[in-house]
XYZ file of C-alpha atoms in Angstrom:
725
model
C -86.367 51.122 -98.255
C -88.695 54.118 -98.264
C -87.469 55.150 -101.698
C -88.027 51.575 -102.899
C -91.684 51.781 -101.821
C -92.112 55.040 -103.766
C -90.460 53.508 -106.836
C -92.708 50.439 -106.779
C -95.743 52.674 -106.363
C -94.850 54.966 -109.272
C -93.303 52.330 -111.539
C -91.987 51.086 -113.804
C -90.797 48.028 -111.907
C -87.471 48.087 -113.794
C -86.502 51.081 -111.664
C -87.100 48.998 -108.530
C -84.391 46.494 -109.471
C -82.125 48.079 -106.847
C -84.505 46.500 -104.319
C -83.290 43.049 -105.403
C -79.721 44.112 -104.677
C -80.872 45.503 -101.335
C -82.575 42.194 -100.505
C -79.518 40.194 -101.614
C -77.242 42.359 -99.482
C -79.488 41.924 -96.472
C -79.728 38.158 -96.996
C -75.964 37.770 -97.283
C -75.302 40.043 -94.327
C -77.895 38.399 -92.094
C -76.774 34.879 -93.003
C -73.191 35.787 -92.110
C -74.296 37.359 -88.821
C -76.461 34.342 -87.918
C -73.683 31.928 -88.830
C -71.231 33.911 -86.702
C -73.747 33.991 -83.841
C -74.138 30.199 -83.893
C -70.377 29.661 -83.925
C -69.881 32.197 -81.146
C -72.592 30.571 -79.043
C -70.774 27.245 -79.268
C -67.430 28.835 -78.453
C -68.877 30.876 -75.608
C -70.185 27.694 -74.017
C -66.647 26.313 -74.138
C -65.065 29.435 -72.650
C -67.843 30.530 -70.294
C -67.235 30.464 -66.566
C -68.685 27.548 -64.626
C -69.959 27.954 -61.102
C -69.625 25.362 -58.348
C -72.748 24.821 -56.283
C -73.634 22.367 -53.558
C -76.792 20.414 -54.333
C -78.055 17.258 -52.644
C -74.908 17.042 -50.569
C -72.494 17.043 -53.519
C -70.575 19.727 -55.398
C -71.598 20.269 -59.021
C -70.384 22.551 -61.778
C -73.219 24.409 -63.478
C -73.523 27.235 -65.965
C -73.680 30.670 -64.396
C -77.169 31.143 -65.826
C -78.336 27.962 -64.063
C -77.706 29.270 -60.543
C -81.047 29.629 -58.726
C -82.190 31.125 -55.439
C -81.273 28.909 -52.515
C -78.184 27.417 -54.161
C -75.102 27.198 -51.941
C -72.284 28.590 -54.103
C -68.609 27.826 -53.495
C -66.092 30.640 -53.861
C -62.338 30.441 -54.301
C -59.626 32.801 -55.483
C -60.292 34.045 -59.030
C -64.033 33.284 -59.013
C -66.618 35.856 -59.994
C -69.592 36.243 -57.676
C -72.508 35.379 -59.953
C -75.438 36.212 -57.665
C -76.250 38.240 -54.588
C -76.179 36.259 -51.388
C -75.259 35.896 -47.730
C -72.060 34.210 -46.622
C -72.418 30.955 -44.717
C -68.737 30.246 -44.100
C -65.455 31.964 -44.955
C -61.747 31.222 -44.797
C -59.700 34.448 -45.073
C -62.098 35.569 -47.798
C -61.434 38.917 -49.510
C -63.675 40.344 -52.232
C -62.772 42.934 -54.882
C -65.843 45.118 -55.414
C -64.066 47.627 -57.685
C -66.389 47.012 -60.625
C -69.373 47.812 -58.402
C -68.154 50.544 -56.057
C -64.976 51.880 -57.690
C -63.059 51.004 -54.488
C -59.841 49.232 -55.516
C -58.941 47.831 -52.068
C -60.126 44.238 -51.390
C -62.802 43.926 -48.692
C -62.460 41.190 -46.014
C -65.671 39.233 -45.601
C -67.033 37.279 -42.643
C -69.941 34.829 -42.293
C -73.303 36.592 -42.346
C -72.140 39.434 -44.609
C -73.534 40.034 -48.090
C -71.717 39.420 -51.352
C -72.809 41.086 -54.575
C -72.798 39.843 -58.128
C -70.144 41.445 -60.286
C -67.454 41.294 -57.588
C -64.449 38.943 -57.610
C -62.649 36.786 -55.073
C -59.034 37.917 -54.698
C -58.093 35.860 -51.653
C -59.399 33.006 -49.538
C -62.534 30.972 -50.011
C -66.096 30.726 -48.781
C -69.675 29.535 -49.184
C -72.739 31.714 -49.729
C -76.446 31.159 -50.253
C -77.788 32.806 -53.409
C -80.658 35.160 -52.593
C -80.985 37.224 -55.791
C -80.039 35.867 -59.218
C -80.148 37.038 -62.827
C -81.742 40.402 -63.494
C -82.747 40.786 -59.840
C -79.134 40.821 -58.618
C -77.341 44.006 -57.642
C -74.805 43.819 -60.458
C -77.490 43.434 -63.105
C -79.226 46.571 -61.887
C -76.133 48.735 -62.291
C -75.223 50.635 -65.452
C -73.319 48.656 -68.056
C -70.110 50.574 -67.438
C -70.109 49.544 -63.801
C -70.375 45.833 -64.401
C -68.725 44.988 -67.674
C -65.999 46.053 -70.019
C -66.473 49.222 -72.053
C -66.879 48.982 -75.819
C -63.696 48.542 -77.765
C -62.747 51.720 -79.634
C -63.644 51.508 -83.311
C -62.541 54.167 -85.748
C -64.410 52.360 -88.516
C -67.615 52.617 -86.499
C -67.135 56.247 -85.490
C -65.869 57.275 -88.946
C -68.759 55.564 -90.704
C -71.211 57.229 -88.332
C -69.653 60.603 -89.131
C -70.046 59.975 -92.859
C -73.655 58.841 -92.441
C -74.505 61.888 -90.325
C -73.199 64.158 -93.085
C -75.168 62.218 -95.703
C -78.272 62.533 -93.558
C -77.843 66.308 -93.353
C -77.328 66.784 -97.091
C -80.233 64.557 -98.152
C -82.869 67.099 -97.126
C -81.524 69.997 -99.225
C -80.678 67.585 -102.052
C -84.261 66.300 -102.058
C -85.603 69.865 -102.207
C -83.248 70.842 -105.034
C -84.063 67.708 -107.011
C -87.824 68.035 -106.633
C -87.850 71.709 -107.643
C -85.545 71.184 -110.631
C -87.292 68.045 -111.860
C -90.737 69.615 -111.654
C -89.356 72.385 -113.885
C -87.685 69.938 -116.272
C -90.546 67.411 -116.614
C -94.110 67.923 -117.696
C -95.328 64.984 -115.607
C -95.081 65.023 -111.808
C -94.572 61.245 -111.891
C -91.479 61.621 -114.078
C -90.240 64.410 -111.814
C -90.554 62.279 -108.671
C -88.904 59.313 -110.421
C -85.901 61.459 -111.354
C -85.649 62.902 -107.837
C -85.770 59.415 -106.313
C -82.954 58.299 -108.639
C -80.702 61.052 -107.319
C -81.583 60.398 -103.675
C -81.004 56.633 -103.905
C -77.536 57.297 -105.325
C -76.730 59.578 -102.383
C -77.015 56.717 -99.894
C -73.763 54.697 -99.325
C -75.967 51.681 -98.705
C -73.247 49.027 -98.732
C -70.786 50.690 -96.368
C -72.317 49.571 -93.074
C -73.274 46.184 -94.458
C -69.781 45.407 -95.730
C -68.182 46.544 -92.479
C -70.418 44.189 -90.487
C -69.913 41.414 -93.012
C -66.124 41.757 -92.936
C -66.041 41.786 -89.132
C -68.428 38.837 -88.827
C -66.339 36.824 -91.272
C -63.242 37.710 -89.228
C -64.871 36.279 -86.110
C -65.376 32.970 -87.912
C -61.801 32.920 -89.172
C -60.407 33.676 -85.723
C -62.569 30.975 -84.173
C -60.800 28.431 -86.379
C -57.491 29.699 -84.989
C -58.675 29.348 -81.384
C -59.616 32.919 -80.489
C -63.005 34.128 -79.285
C -63.687 37.777 -80.088
C -66.346 38.828 -77.585
C -66.874 42.109 -79.449
C -66.526 42.664 -83.215
C -64.745 45.994 -82.828
C -61.968 44.309 -80.827
C -60.664 42.829 -84.088
C -60.199 46.298 -85.527
C -58.740 47.698 -82.298
C -56.099 44.944 -82.188
C -54.809 45.983 -85.601
C -54.366 49.558 -84.353
C -52.542 48.617 -81.131
C -49.089 50.171 -80.814
C -48.326 49.136 -77.217
C -48.857 45.630 -75.834
C -48.623 45.234 -72.065
C -48.294 41.711 -70.721
C -48.466 40.053 -67.379
C -45.679 37.559 -66.815
C -47.024 34.702 -64.718
C -49.485 32.596 -66.675
C -49.194 34.801 -69.750
C -45.583 34.700 -70.918
C -45.001 31.721 -68.667
C -47.218 28.660 -68.438
C -48.369 29.462 -64.931
C -47.177 26.060 -63.716
C -44.435 26.526 -61.155
C -41.940 23.931 -59.960
C -39.831 24.135 -56.829
C -36.184 24.678 -57.698
C -34.565 24.741 -54.251
C -35.034 25.805 -50.644
C -32.189 27.632 -48.930
C -32.573 27.432 -45.108
C -31.431 30.540 -43.252
C -31.842 29.201 -39.711
C -30.181 26.173 -38.169
C -32.639 23.592 -36.938
C -35.655 25.396 -38.369
C -38.675 23.340 -39.415
C -38.634 24.876 -42.858
C -39.934 21.932 -44.885
C -42.719 21.163 -42.401
C -43.715 24.823 -42.293
C -43.894 24.995 -46.099
C -45.996 21.825 -46.188
C -48.300 23.185 -43.510
C -48.736 26.530 -45.283
C -49.595 24.765 -48.538
C -52.096 22.453 -46.814
C -53.739 25.329 -44.922
C -55.044 27.009 -48.084
C -58.266 25.440 -49.438
C -57.863 27.316 -52.740
C -54.108 27.204 -53.344
C -52.429 29.304 -56.008
C -49.707 27.953 -58.308
C -46.947 28.540 -55.741
C -48.740 26.639 -52.975
C -49.590 23.817 -55.380
C -45.881 23.452 -56.178
C -45.000 23.454 -52.482
C -47.713 20.906 -51.692
C -46.247 18.604 -54.346
C -42.788 18.911 -52.785
C -43.692 18.847 -49.083
C -46.554 16.743 -47.645
C -48.815 17.949 -44.841
C -46.856 17.509 -41.587
C -48.304 15.676 -38.626
C -49.225 17.666 -35.549
C -49.510 21.098 -37.213
C -52.947 22.310 -36.173
C -54.109 25.492 -37.925
C -55.287 28.335 -35.658
C -55.753 31.190 -38.153
C -54.555 32.241 -41.565
C -54.410 35.143 -44.014
C -54.812 34.097 -47.640
C -52.473 35.340 -50.334
C -53.468 38.624 -51.981
C -51.785 40.173 -55.000
C -52.076 43.560 -53.307
C -50.174 42.344 -50.185
C -47.948 39.817 -51.974
C -47.782 37.474 -48.947
C -49.815 34.868 -47.069
C -49.556 33.726 -43.451
C -50.793 31.080 -41.003
C -50.560 30.448 -37.262
C -50.297 26.891 -35.939
C -50.940 25.616 -32.426
C -47.574 25.438 -30.666
C -45.648 26.127 -33.887
C -45.904 29.909 -34.089
C -46.772 32.095 -37.055
C -45.257 31.637 -40.508
C -45.301 34.070 -43.408
C -44.516 33.314 -47.059
C -44.219 36.074 -49.620
C -42.139 38.425 -51.724
C -38.926 39.379 -49.882
C -39.524 43.117 -50.376
C -43.067 42.832 -48.980
C -42.202 40.669 -45.961
C -38.824 41.994 -44.792
C -37.993 45.497 -43.560
C -35.471 47.143 -45.890
C -32.479 49.102 -44.612
C -33.358 48.538 -40.946
C -32.001 45.101 -40.124
C -28.603 43.742 -41.275
C -29.965 40.192 -41.245
C -32.823 41.112 -43.530
C -30.542 43.202 -45.733
C -28.418 40.139 -46.399
C -31.493 38.039 -47.150
C -32.798 40.628 -49.591
C -29.421 40.827 -51.340
C -29.306 37.039 -51.713
C -32.883 37.027 -53.002
C -31.974 39.673 -55.573
C -29.099 37.519 -56.882
C -31.400 34.491 -57.223
C -34.033 36.612 -58.997
C -31.444 37.953 -61.442
C -30.725 34.355 -62.410
C -34.351 33.986 -63.451
C -35.832 32.329 -60.398
C -39.026 33.365 -58.656
C -37.911 34.011 -55.091
C -40.018 33.985 -51.919
C -38.971 34.304 -48.322
C -40.291 32.153 -45.493
C -40.247 33.953 -42.151
C -41.391 33.018 -38.667
C -42.670 34.871 -35.622
C -42.892 32.290 -32.810
C -44.874 34.370 -30.334
C -46.930 36.645 -32.604
C -50.631 36.389 -33.345
C -52.150 37.064 -36.734
C -54.219 40.170 -37.269
C -56.212 40.528 -40.506
C -54.239 42.199 -43.282
C -51.108 43.047 -41.233
C -47.724 41.358 -40.910
C -46.928 39.978 -37.472
C -44.126 41.789 -35.624
C -40.687 40.306 -35.022
C -40.440 38.275 -38.220
C -37.240 36.268 -38.571
C -36.146 35.000 -42.000
C -36.165 31.209 -42.051
C -35.554 30.264 -45.711
C -35.414 31.443 -49.278
C -37.703 29.496 -51.596
C -36.717 29.556 -55.272
C -39.206 28.432 -57.890
C -38.961 28.172 -61.659
C -41.499 29.036 -64.327
C -41.624 27.537 -67.786
C -41.940 29.897 -70.731
C -44.799 29.301 -73.085
C -43.204 27.773 -76.192
C -44.899 30.269 -78.528
C -44.097 33.363 -76.425
C -40.809 34.210 -78.157
C -42.358 33.809 -81.631
C -45.286 36.092 -80.760
C -42.988 38.732 -79.279
C -40.696 38.663 -82.303
C -43.752 39.186 -84.512
C -44.857 42.271 -82.585
C -41.337 43.702 -82.566
C -41.147 43.352 -86.352
C -44.491 45.145 -86.615
C -43.265 48.094 -84.555
C -45.421 47.413 -81.494
C -43.890 48.533 -78.204
C -43.832 45.674 -75.685
C -43.956 45.996 -71.908
C -44.098 43.493 -69.064
C -46.124 44.603 -66.034
C -46.071 42.036 -63.263
C -46.638 41.682 -59.563
C -43.565 39.479 -59.400
C -40.030 40.649 -58.696
C -38.671 43.050 -61.293
C -35.431 41.068 -61.378
C -37.249 37.806 -62.044
C -39.380 39.448 -64.705
C -36.280 41.008 -66.302
C -34.698 37.570 -66.527
C -37.821 36.245 -68.261
C -37.752 39.276 -70.573
C -34.207 38.473 -71.629
C -35.208 34.864 -72.331
C -37.929 36.001 -74.755
C -35.790 38.710 -76.358
C -37.217 41.807 -74.633
C -35.334 44.764 -73.225
C -35.346 44.426 -69.391
C -35.787 48.205 -69.251
C -39.393 47.655 -70.436
C -40.243 45.652 -67.298
C -42.234 46.951 -64.328
C -42.150 44.624 -61.337
C -43.983 44.452 -58.031
C -46.928 46.254 -59.621
C -50.189 46.104 -57.719
C -53.447 45.684 -59.679
C -54.121 49.424 -59.374
C -50.569 50.270 -60.496
C -51.051 48.120 -63.596
C -54.182 50.071 -64.415
C -52.411 53.410 -63.938
C -49.564 52.379 -66.263
C -52.063 51.527 -69.002
C -53.885 54.791 -68.373
C -50.669 56.833 -68.696
C -49.850 55.152 -72.003
C -53.321 55.986 -73.300
C -52.911 59.591 -72.163
C -49.774 59.742 -74.346
C -51.889 58.842 -77.379
C -51.181 55.113 -77.564
C -53.656 52.354 -78.394
C -52.963 49.824 -75.648
C -53.670 46.108 -75.424
C -53.293 44.268 -72.132
C -52.737 40.516 -71.966
C -53.298 38.819 -68.631
C -54.950 35.866 -66.966
C -55.308 36.601 -63.276
C -57.512 38.533 -60.908
C -54.679 41.018 -60.377
C -54.845 41.879 -64.102
C -58.539 42.842 -64.084
C -58.157 46.628 -63.579
C -55.574 46.827 -66.397
C -57.635 44.585 -68.687
C -60.646 46.804 -68.111
C -58.683 50.027 -68.654
C -56.930 48.890 -71.852
C -58.341 49.531 -75.306
C -58.297 45.764 -75.857
C -58.157 43.153 -73.108
C -56.750 39.723 -74.026
C -57.103 36.813 -71.636
C -56.317 33.123 -71.724
C -58.999 30.481 -71.409
C -56.923 28.850 -68.655
C -56.976 32.081 -66.650
C -59.495 33.184 -64.059
C -63.170 33.566 -64.911
C -62.928 37.156 -63.726
C -60.208 37.995 -66.271
C -62.191 36.394 -69.095
C -65.289 38.330 -68.065
C -63.704 41.742 -68.678
C -61.664 40.843 -71.780
C -62.762 41.349 -75.358
C -60.603 38.562 -76.760
C -60.206 35.136 -75.159
C -57.476 32.801 -76.430
C -59.300 29.479 -76.202
C -56.153 27.364 -76.474
C -54.364 29.499 -73.872
C -51.682 30.097 -76.478
C -50.309 33.188 -78.209
C -49.783 31.350 -81.486
C -52.979 32.849 -82.932
C -52.135 36.479 -82.042
C -50.569 37.230 -85.470
C -53.814 36.009 -87.069
C -55.743 38.395 -84.802
C -53.705 41.349 -86.016
C -53.824 40.188 -89.641
C -57.629 39.932 -89.507
C -57.901 43.430 -88.103
C -55.654 44.797 -90.823
C -57.641 43.008 -93.497
C -60.870 44.547 -92.267
C -59.469 48.062 -91.876
C -57.599 48.112 -95.182
C -60.420 46.683 -97.253
C -63.204 48.726 -95.683
C -61.190 51.918 -96.087
C -60.642 51.138 -99.788
C -64.323 50.389 -100.343
C -65.456 53.274 -98.168
C -63.776 55.629 -100.614
C -65.845 54.204 -103.472
C -69.124 54.411 -101.560
C -68.544 57.990 -100.435
C -67.388 58.966 -103.949
C -70.795 57.767 -105.163
C -72.466 60.032 -102.613
C -70.353 63.007 -103.707
C -71.050 62.653 -107.429
C -74.767 62.094 -106.752
C -74.915 65.311 -104.728
C -72.996 67.207 -107.419
C -75.341 65.943 -110.145
C -78.293 67.066 -108.014
C -76.809 70.556 -107.706
C -75.967 70.833 -111.416
C -79.406 69.795 -112.653
C -80.870 72.238 -110.128
C -78.825 75.084 -111.550
C -79.548 74.427 -115.273
C -83.008 72.837 -114.844
C -82.143 69.730 -116.865
C -83.699 66.320 -116.200
C -81.630 64.103 -113.912
C -78.979 62.469 -116.191
C -79.758 58.838 -115.299
C -82.725 56.636 -114.563
C -82.679 54.674 -111.328
C -82.278 51.370 -113.175
C -79.270 52.779 -115.081
C -77.622 53.855 -111.833
C -78.243 50.358 -110.483
C -76.529 48.837 -113.529
C -73.447 51.048 -113.113
C -73.252 50.407 -109.353
C -73.643 46.644 -109.796
C -70.476 46.177 -111.869
C -68.294 48.969 -110.465
C -69.132 48.761 -106.762
C -71.772 46.241 -105.691
C -70.266 42.954 -106.872
C -66.569 43.949 -106.589
C -67.019 45.204 -103.037
C -68.070 41.799 -101.709
C -64.910 40.181 -103.029
C -62.565 43.022 -102.121
C -63.949 43.221 -98.584
C -62.895 39.644 -97.824
C -59.496 39.413 -99.511
C -56.203 39.346 -97.544
C -54.748 42.753 -96.726
C -51.671 43.262 -94.540
C -51.438 47.046 -94.865
C -50.529 48.701 -91.577
C -53.494 50.296 -89.809
C -53.415 54.086 -89.471
C -55.678 56.538 -87.675
C -57.781 59.009 -89.660
C -60.151 56.715 -91.597
C -62.923 59.299 -92.034
C -60.654 62.224 -92.957
C -58.689 60.185 -95.507
C -61.917 58.871 -97.016
C -63.266 62.399 -97.424
C -59.992 63.745 -98.858
C -60.112 61.002 -101.496
C -63.829 61.033 -102.224
C -64.501 64.746 -102.651
C -62.074 65.316 -105.563
C -62.844 61.895 -107.069
C -66.605 62.431 -106.819
C -66.307 65.966 -108.197
C -64.471 64.659 -111.284
C -66.877 61.762 -111.847
C -69.957 63.964 -111.420
C -68.643 66.851 -113.541
C -67.536 64.684 -116.469
C -70.773 62.666 -116.425
C -72.919 65.799 -116.384
C -70.714 67.428 -119.025
C -71.167 64.481 -121.386
C -74.934 64.453 -120.753
C -75.254 68.224 -121.364
C -73.055 68.062 -124.471
C -75.186 65.267 -125.933
C -78.392 67.190 -125.228
C -77.282 70.706 -126.220
C -74.701 70.215 -128.959
C -75.484 66.800 -130.399
C -79.252 67.227 -130.370
C -79.744 63.893 -128.629
C -83.082 62.839 -127.216
C -83.446 62.525 -123.430
C -83.212 58.718 -123.712
C -79.997 58.996 -125.774
C -78.535 61.602 -123.413
C -79.187 59.330 -120.424
C -77.580 56.421 -122.267
C -74.484 58.566 -122.866
C -74.401 59.519 -119.168
C -74.795 55.856 -118.142
C -71.872 54.693 -120.285
C -69.634 57.603 -119.273
C -70.407 57.097 -115.567
C -69.790 53.348 -115.870
C -66.469 53.881 -117.662
C -65.110 56.433 -115.184
C -66.297 54.435 -112.151
C -64.563 51.346 -113.554
C -61.376 53.409 -113.949
C -61.768 54.526 -110.326
C -62.254 50.903 -109.236
C -58.987 50.061 -111.003
C -57.176 52.855 -109.149
C -58.456 51.762 -105.730
C -57.568 48.118 -106.463
C -53.865 48.923 -106.809
C -51.420 47.340 -106.395
C -52.996 44.841 -108.743
C -52.652 41.246 -107.601
C -53.668 38.214 -109.624
C -56.963 38.036 -107.740
C -57.784 41.708 -108.199
C -56.804 41.576 -111.855
C -59.100 38.605 -112.389
C -61.944 40.410 -110.592
C -61.550 43.501 -112.795
C -61.436 41.364 -115.931
C -64.608 39.480 -114.942
C -66.454 42.741 -114.181
C -65.363 44.279 -117.514
C -66.428 41.222 -119.510
C -69.729 40.833 -117.633
C -70.691 44.479 -118.106
C -69.717 44.426 -121.810
C -71.715 41.260 -122.447
C -74.703 42.733 -120.610
C -74.658 45.924 -122.689
C -74.246 43.909 -125.893
C -77.396 41.914 -125.122
C -80.515 43.590 -126.622
C -82.838 42.385 -123.868
C -80.565 43.794 -121.165
C -80.204 47.110 -122.984
C -83.980 47.348 -123.308
C -84.514 46.500 -119.642
C -82.062 49.199 -118.500
C -83.167 51.700 -121.181
C -79.713 51.968 -122.795
C -80.171 53.131 -126.390
C -78.139 52.183 -129.482
C -76.068 55.271 -130.151
C -74.616 56.776 -133.350
C -70.787 57.111 -133.785
C -70.764 60.765 -132.723
C -72.104 59.895 -129.279
C -69.556 57.071 -128.940
C -66.780 59.542 -129.677
C -68.136 61.787 -126.929
C -68.344 58.817 -124.533
C -64.756 57.636 -125.177
C -63.327 61.161 -124.955
C -65.181 61.827 -121.705
C -64.074 58.569 -120.097
C -60.418 59.104 -121.084
C -60.486 62.723 -119.907
C -62.144 61.753 -116.629
C -59.740 58.872 -116.058
C -56.666 61.024 -116.652
C -58.050 63.701 -114.349
C -58.577 61.052 -111.667
C -55.003 59.773 -112.088
C -53.500 63.258 -111.800
C -55.702 64.431 -108.943
C -55.372 61.278 -106.852
C -51.617 61.247 -107.412
C -51.471 64.724 -105.892
C -53.741 63.526 -103.078
C -51.343 60.641 -102.297
C -48.417 63.078 -102.100
C -50.455 65.245 -99.761
C -51.208 62.198 -97.571
C -47.510 61.297 -97.401
C -46.628 64.844 -96.389
C -49.301 64.786 -93.689
C -47.906 61.500 -92.371
C -44.354 62.845 -92.286
C -45.495 65.935 -90.381
C -47.503 63.866 -87.879
C -44.620 61.417 -87.416
C -42.117 64.216 -86.754
C -44.436 65.870 -84.223
C -45.507 62.668 -82.460
C -44.467 62.075 -78.885
C -41.280 60.099 -78.165
C -41.920 56.389 -78.261
C -45.080 56.825 -80.255
C -45.099 54.293 -83.043
C -47.181 54.974 -86.125
C -47.539 52.894 -89.209
C -46.383 54.364 -92.504
C -48.991 54.923 -95.209
C-alpha cells in the first residue's frame, strides 16, 4: 500500500494498475470472510450453550450472554458455570475448576459457597445467584489459556510467517541496492525511484496470506453445509495432518442412549428392582444409565431419601441412603468391589467380566444396610446385590468413519471410562483392534494419554462429548465434540459436529487436504516471485543497469501467471496427503526456480541491451515476454498432474495473455514494444532454455524430496504414520 502511494504520486498512473489488483484481492477476501462470519454466527447460535435461569417463578432457557446479575441459575451435570455467583442450594454438587486453577480433582460445593465462571459441573446439581457476569466475572479476567482452548497448530500459519519475516529482512537491503543502482543508471531521480519501487513491489508475496485466508474461509462454508462448525480456521488444516485419532466410546462411537438388558440378582429376597428405581429417582440430573433405569423401574413407595453422592466419572459410582432401607451403591464393579480380598466379590467380578466381554455395559448394585454415607467415600461392608447389564447402540456411521481413517493410515484408539472389556467388544463391532482400547480411564488419564502421543511426535485429535473428555479435548491438537454432548465439551473443542454424526468427518479431512495442498502449490509460485525479484535487484546493482521491467509490465506478467490462476487453483479439490515441512519444501523449490527465472530474464534483457543494441523500452519488452513465458512454464509444472480443469485454466490464461499482447491499446498501456525478428529469436531461445532448466532442476529437487522422505520414514518412531509425498 505504501509503494502504491509512491507510485500514484510519481506517476504515470499505468504503473499503479497493481493497486486495482490489490483492491480486487481485498474485496474478494473481505467478502468471503464476511460471508463466512455471517454463516458462522447463525451456526454458532444453533450450537451455543443455553443456560437455564429462574425468572418470575418459572425456568427459562436463555443465551449465555443474556444472563444478568441477580439471575438464579440452575446447574446440572455437564453444565458450564457462566457467571460468578453464590450457591443457594446444592444436591451432591461437585465442580471441576481445572480450567481456572489447574486442579484436576472435582471440588464438592455446599450452599453459601462461591462458584466461578469457566468451571464445569461434573456431578450433582444446584442453584446459584449470579453476582458477576460478562467481563466482570472471574473467568473473563483470567488469561486466555486459562479459560479457553489453545489455538490449533497451523503449519501454514507458522510457515507463512517465517517466509514473511525473511522477506521483511531482505526488503531493506534490496531497497538500498535498488536505489543506489537506479540512481546510477537513470538521469532522473523520478525514473530511479520508479524502477526501485517496481523491484520492491515484486518482492512482496502479496497473495499468499490472502489466498490462505480465502481458502480456509471457503472451507468453513463448505463444512457448514456438511453439518460441521469449525470454531477456528486452523482446525481445518490441523485435522488433515492428524495421524492419531482418540475417541471416547459412550456417546461418541455409541449413541449415548442406553437400554437395560437384564438384571441378575445376587441376593435372595433383595429389593433390587426397588433399589434401582429409588437410585434413579434420587438424582435430579440423571445420566444416561439412570435414565434407562428410571424407564425400567418406577419410583418405589416408601423410599425416603436421606443423603446421596452423585455419580462422578472420577469415582465411577453413585450412592444414596434411604430411611429404613440402608445405603445402596451403583457403579463399575472394579470401583465398587474390593479385588482379591473377598471370594464373594471375586466371583461377582469374574461374572461381570464375562458379561462385559459379550459387549454389555456392566454395573454392580451393592448394599450396606447399616452404613452412613460420607462425601466421596464408599460405605464399609458393601454386599453385592445384583449385576446390571445395559446395552449401547452403535452410531450407524461409526464403522464407515473408522474404515475411512484406517484406509488413510490414521492410528485409532478408544479411551473410555467404561470397562475395558466392554469397550473392546465395541471396538470389535466397529472393526478396531481391541489392543488399541484403554478402559477405566479417568479424565486426567485421558489427558495424559494424549500428551504422551504428542510427545512421541504425533498430531492427535480427540473426539468426545462428555465432561470427562474435557481435559483430553483441551490437550489434543484438535478437539472434536458432538452437538448433543455437554456444553462444556463443546466449549473447549475446535470442531463441533452439529448433527452429532461422524458422517461428515471425511469431508473435514478432505477440506484440510485441499487447503494444504493448494496453498503449498501456490506458495511456491509466490515465493519464487520473491526470489527472482531479489536476484534481479542484486544483478542490476552489480552491473548498474536499469531495472529490467516497469511496474505495469510486472503486473501484466503476474496477472496471467499467478494472480488469476491462483484464485482458481486455491479452491479446487485436492486429496494429496498432508505432510509436515511446508516452509522448508517451499524454500527448496522456490530458490532454484527463482534463480533460474531471474537469471534467464536478466540475461535476455542484458543481451538485448548490450549485443542487440536495443533501446531501454525494447529491452524491457524482451524481459517482460521472457519473464511471462518462463513463469507460464513454471505454472504448468506446478499444476501437474494436469486434470481437465487445470488444463482448461492454462489454456484460458495462454489465450487471454496472447490476445492482450496482440491488442495495440493493451501493448501501449503496458509499454510493450513491437520487436524485430532478432529479439523474438532471443525471447524464444531464452524461454525454451529457462523452461528446460526448470524441468531438469525441479526433477532433481523432487528426487531429493523423495530421498528426504524415505530417510525420515525410516528414522521415525515405531507407530508413527507419515504420509508419502
